[in-house]
Short mmCIF file of C-alpha atoms in Angstrom, two decimals:
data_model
loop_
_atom_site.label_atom_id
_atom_site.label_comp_id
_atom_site.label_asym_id
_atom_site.label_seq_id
_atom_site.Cartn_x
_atom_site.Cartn_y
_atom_site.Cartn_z
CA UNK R 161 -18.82 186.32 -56.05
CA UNK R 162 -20.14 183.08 -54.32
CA UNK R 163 -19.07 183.11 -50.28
CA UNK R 164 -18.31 179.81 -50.27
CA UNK R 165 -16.90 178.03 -52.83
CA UNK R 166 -18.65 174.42 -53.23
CA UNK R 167 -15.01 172.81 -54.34
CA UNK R 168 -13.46 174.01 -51.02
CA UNK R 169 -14.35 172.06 -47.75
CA UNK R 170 -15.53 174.47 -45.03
CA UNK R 171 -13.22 176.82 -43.65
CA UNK R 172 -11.83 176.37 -40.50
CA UNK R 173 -12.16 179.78 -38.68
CA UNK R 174 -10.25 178.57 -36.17
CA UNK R 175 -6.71 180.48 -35.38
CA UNK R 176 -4.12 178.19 -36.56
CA UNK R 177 -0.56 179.07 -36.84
CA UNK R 178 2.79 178.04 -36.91
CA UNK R 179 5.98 179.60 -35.69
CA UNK R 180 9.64 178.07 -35.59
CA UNK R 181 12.82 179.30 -35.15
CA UNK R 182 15.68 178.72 -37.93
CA UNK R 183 19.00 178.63 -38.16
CA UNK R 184 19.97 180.75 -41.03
CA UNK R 185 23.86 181.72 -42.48
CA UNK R 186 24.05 184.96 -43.88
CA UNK R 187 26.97 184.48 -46.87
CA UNK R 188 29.08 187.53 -47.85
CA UNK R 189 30.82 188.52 -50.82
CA UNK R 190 34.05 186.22 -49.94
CA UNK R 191 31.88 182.94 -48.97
CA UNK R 192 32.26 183.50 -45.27
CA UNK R 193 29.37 182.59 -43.58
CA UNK R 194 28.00 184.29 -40.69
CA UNK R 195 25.08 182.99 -38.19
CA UNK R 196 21.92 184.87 -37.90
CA UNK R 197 18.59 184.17 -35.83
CA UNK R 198 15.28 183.88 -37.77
CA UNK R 199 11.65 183.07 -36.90
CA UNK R 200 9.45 181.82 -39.66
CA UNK R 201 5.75 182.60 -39.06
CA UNK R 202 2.69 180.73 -40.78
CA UNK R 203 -1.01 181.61 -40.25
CA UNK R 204 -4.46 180.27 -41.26
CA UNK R 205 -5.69 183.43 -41.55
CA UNK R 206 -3.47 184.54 -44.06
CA UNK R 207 -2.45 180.90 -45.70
CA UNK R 208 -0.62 182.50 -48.90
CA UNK R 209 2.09 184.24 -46.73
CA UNK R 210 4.86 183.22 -44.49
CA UNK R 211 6.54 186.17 -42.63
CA UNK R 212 10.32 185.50 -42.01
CA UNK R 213 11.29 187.74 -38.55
CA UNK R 214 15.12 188.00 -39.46
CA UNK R 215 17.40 189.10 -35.97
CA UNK R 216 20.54 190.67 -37.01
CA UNK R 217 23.84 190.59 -34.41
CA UNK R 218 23.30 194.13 -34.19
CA UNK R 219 20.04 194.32 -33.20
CA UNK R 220 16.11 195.40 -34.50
CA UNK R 221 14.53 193.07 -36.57
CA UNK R 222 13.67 193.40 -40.00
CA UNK R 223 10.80 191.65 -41.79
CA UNK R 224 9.96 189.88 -45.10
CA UNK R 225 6.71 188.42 -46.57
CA UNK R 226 6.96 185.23 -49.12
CA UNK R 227 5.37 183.00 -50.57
CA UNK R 228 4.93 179.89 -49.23
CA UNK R 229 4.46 177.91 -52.60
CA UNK R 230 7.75 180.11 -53.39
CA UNK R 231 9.99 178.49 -50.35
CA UNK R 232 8.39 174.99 -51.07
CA UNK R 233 9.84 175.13 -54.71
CA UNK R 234 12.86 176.69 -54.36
CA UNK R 235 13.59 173.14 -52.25
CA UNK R 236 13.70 171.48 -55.29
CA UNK R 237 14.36 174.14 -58.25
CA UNK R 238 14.82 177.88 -58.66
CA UNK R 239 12.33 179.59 -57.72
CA UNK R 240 11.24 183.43 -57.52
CA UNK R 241 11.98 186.82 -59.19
CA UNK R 242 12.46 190.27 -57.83
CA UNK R 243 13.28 191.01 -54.33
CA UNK R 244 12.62 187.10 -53.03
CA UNK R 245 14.80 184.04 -55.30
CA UNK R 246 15.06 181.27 -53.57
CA UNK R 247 17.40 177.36 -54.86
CA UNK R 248 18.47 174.36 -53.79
CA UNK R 249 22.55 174.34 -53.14
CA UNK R 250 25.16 172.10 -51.05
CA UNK R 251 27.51 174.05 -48.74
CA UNK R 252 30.07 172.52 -46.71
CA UNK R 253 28.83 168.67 -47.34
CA UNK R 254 24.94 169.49 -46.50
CA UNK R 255 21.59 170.40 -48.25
CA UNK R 256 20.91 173.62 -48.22
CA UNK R 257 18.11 176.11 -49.13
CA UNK R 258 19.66 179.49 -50.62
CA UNK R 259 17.85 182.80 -50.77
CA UNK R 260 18.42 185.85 -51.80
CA UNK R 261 16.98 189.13 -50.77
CA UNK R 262 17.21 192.37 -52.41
CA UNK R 263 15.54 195.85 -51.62
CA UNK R 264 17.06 199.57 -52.54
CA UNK R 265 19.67 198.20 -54.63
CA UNK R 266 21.06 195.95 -51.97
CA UNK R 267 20.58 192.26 -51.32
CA UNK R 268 21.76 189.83 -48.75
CA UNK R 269 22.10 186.03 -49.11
CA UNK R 270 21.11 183.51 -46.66
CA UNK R 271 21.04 179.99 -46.61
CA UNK R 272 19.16 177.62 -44.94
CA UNK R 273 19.09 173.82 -43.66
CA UNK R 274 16.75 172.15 -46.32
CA UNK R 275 15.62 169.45 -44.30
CA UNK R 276 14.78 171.95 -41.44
CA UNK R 277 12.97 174.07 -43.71
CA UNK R 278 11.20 171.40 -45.61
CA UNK R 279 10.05 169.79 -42.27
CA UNK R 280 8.27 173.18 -40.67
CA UNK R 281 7.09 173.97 -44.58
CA UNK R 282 5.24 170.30 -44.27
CA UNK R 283 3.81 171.08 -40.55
CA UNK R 284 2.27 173.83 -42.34
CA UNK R 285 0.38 172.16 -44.63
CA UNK R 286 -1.07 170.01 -41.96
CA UNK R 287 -2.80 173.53 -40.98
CA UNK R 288 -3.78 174.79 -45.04
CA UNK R 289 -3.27 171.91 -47.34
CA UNK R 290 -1.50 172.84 -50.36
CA UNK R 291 -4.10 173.94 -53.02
CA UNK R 292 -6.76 175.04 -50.49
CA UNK R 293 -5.12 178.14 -49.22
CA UNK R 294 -8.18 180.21 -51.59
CA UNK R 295 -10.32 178.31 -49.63
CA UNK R 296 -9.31 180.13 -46.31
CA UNK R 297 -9.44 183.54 -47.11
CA UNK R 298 -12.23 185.87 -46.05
CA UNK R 299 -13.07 187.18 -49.26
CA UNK R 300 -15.39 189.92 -47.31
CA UNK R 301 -12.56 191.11 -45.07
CA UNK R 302 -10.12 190.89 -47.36
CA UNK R 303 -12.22 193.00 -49.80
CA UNK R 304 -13.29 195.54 -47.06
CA UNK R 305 -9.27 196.07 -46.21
CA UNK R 306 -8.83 196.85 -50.08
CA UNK R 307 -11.37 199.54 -50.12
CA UNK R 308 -9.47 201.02 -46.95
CA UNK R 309 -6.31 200.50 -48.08
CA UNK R 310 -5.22 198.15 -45.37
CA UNK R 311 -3.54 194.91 -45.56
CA UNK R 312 -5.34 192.41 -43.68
CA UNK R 313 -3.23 191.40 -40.43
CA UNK R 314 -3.35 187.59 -39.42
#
């Protein structure tokens, strides 16, 4: 396996990320809609992933990797299977993003301000530009944390 690959401009090793606070409404069973704090992570280091910090009323926080090719379609189409599905929607007059997440036989749907979403999603590929994200992995890392069995923290 080549280091570099010649179709990929040189990596940037430097740290970039990207971190901003959304707005999310959690929906229930009956369509009420309740608020709930999340921070949406985005890193250089690992340019595939974006981690979504959600912050319950009740406290803790609970955390879920995605896709970020998986968030940018589900803008415009569904998009997703298993415990991540993510679709366009209106609720209440305005663009939203819908998502639904599922783990132990429970799931939870959220949805999201599109244009909020679409704007930090765009930021983001101002650090990895869509298509390149292959281009910033370390491959030798990445292969070392297999052969550990560790997951490669960005």
């Amino acid at each position: 396996m080549p280091l570099e690959n010649p179709n990929c401009p040189a990596r940037d090793r430097s740290g970039g990320s990207d971190m901003r606070a959304l707005r999310l409404d959690r929906v229930d069973r009956l369509s009420n809609r309740f608020r709930l704090g999340a921070t949406f992570r985005y890193a250089k280091a690992d340019p595939l992933v974006v981690l979504m910090e959600l912050q319950p009323p009740d406290g803790g926080r609970i955390t879920w990797a995605g896709s970020r090719d998986l968030l940018f379609d589900g803008m415009e189409d569904a998009s997703g299977m298993g415990d991540i599905r993510v679709w366009p929607s209106v609720a209440m007059g305005r663009r939203v993003v819908c998502m639904r997440l599922e783990a132990y036989g429970q799931s939870c749907l959220l949805e999201i301000d599109r244009d909020r979403l679409a704007k930090w999603l765009l930021e983001t590929f101002d650090l990895v530009h869509p298509g390149t994200e292959f281009c910033q992995v370390d491959w030798q890392d990445s292969t070392a944390a297999l052969f550990e069995g560790k997951r490669s923290q960005p």
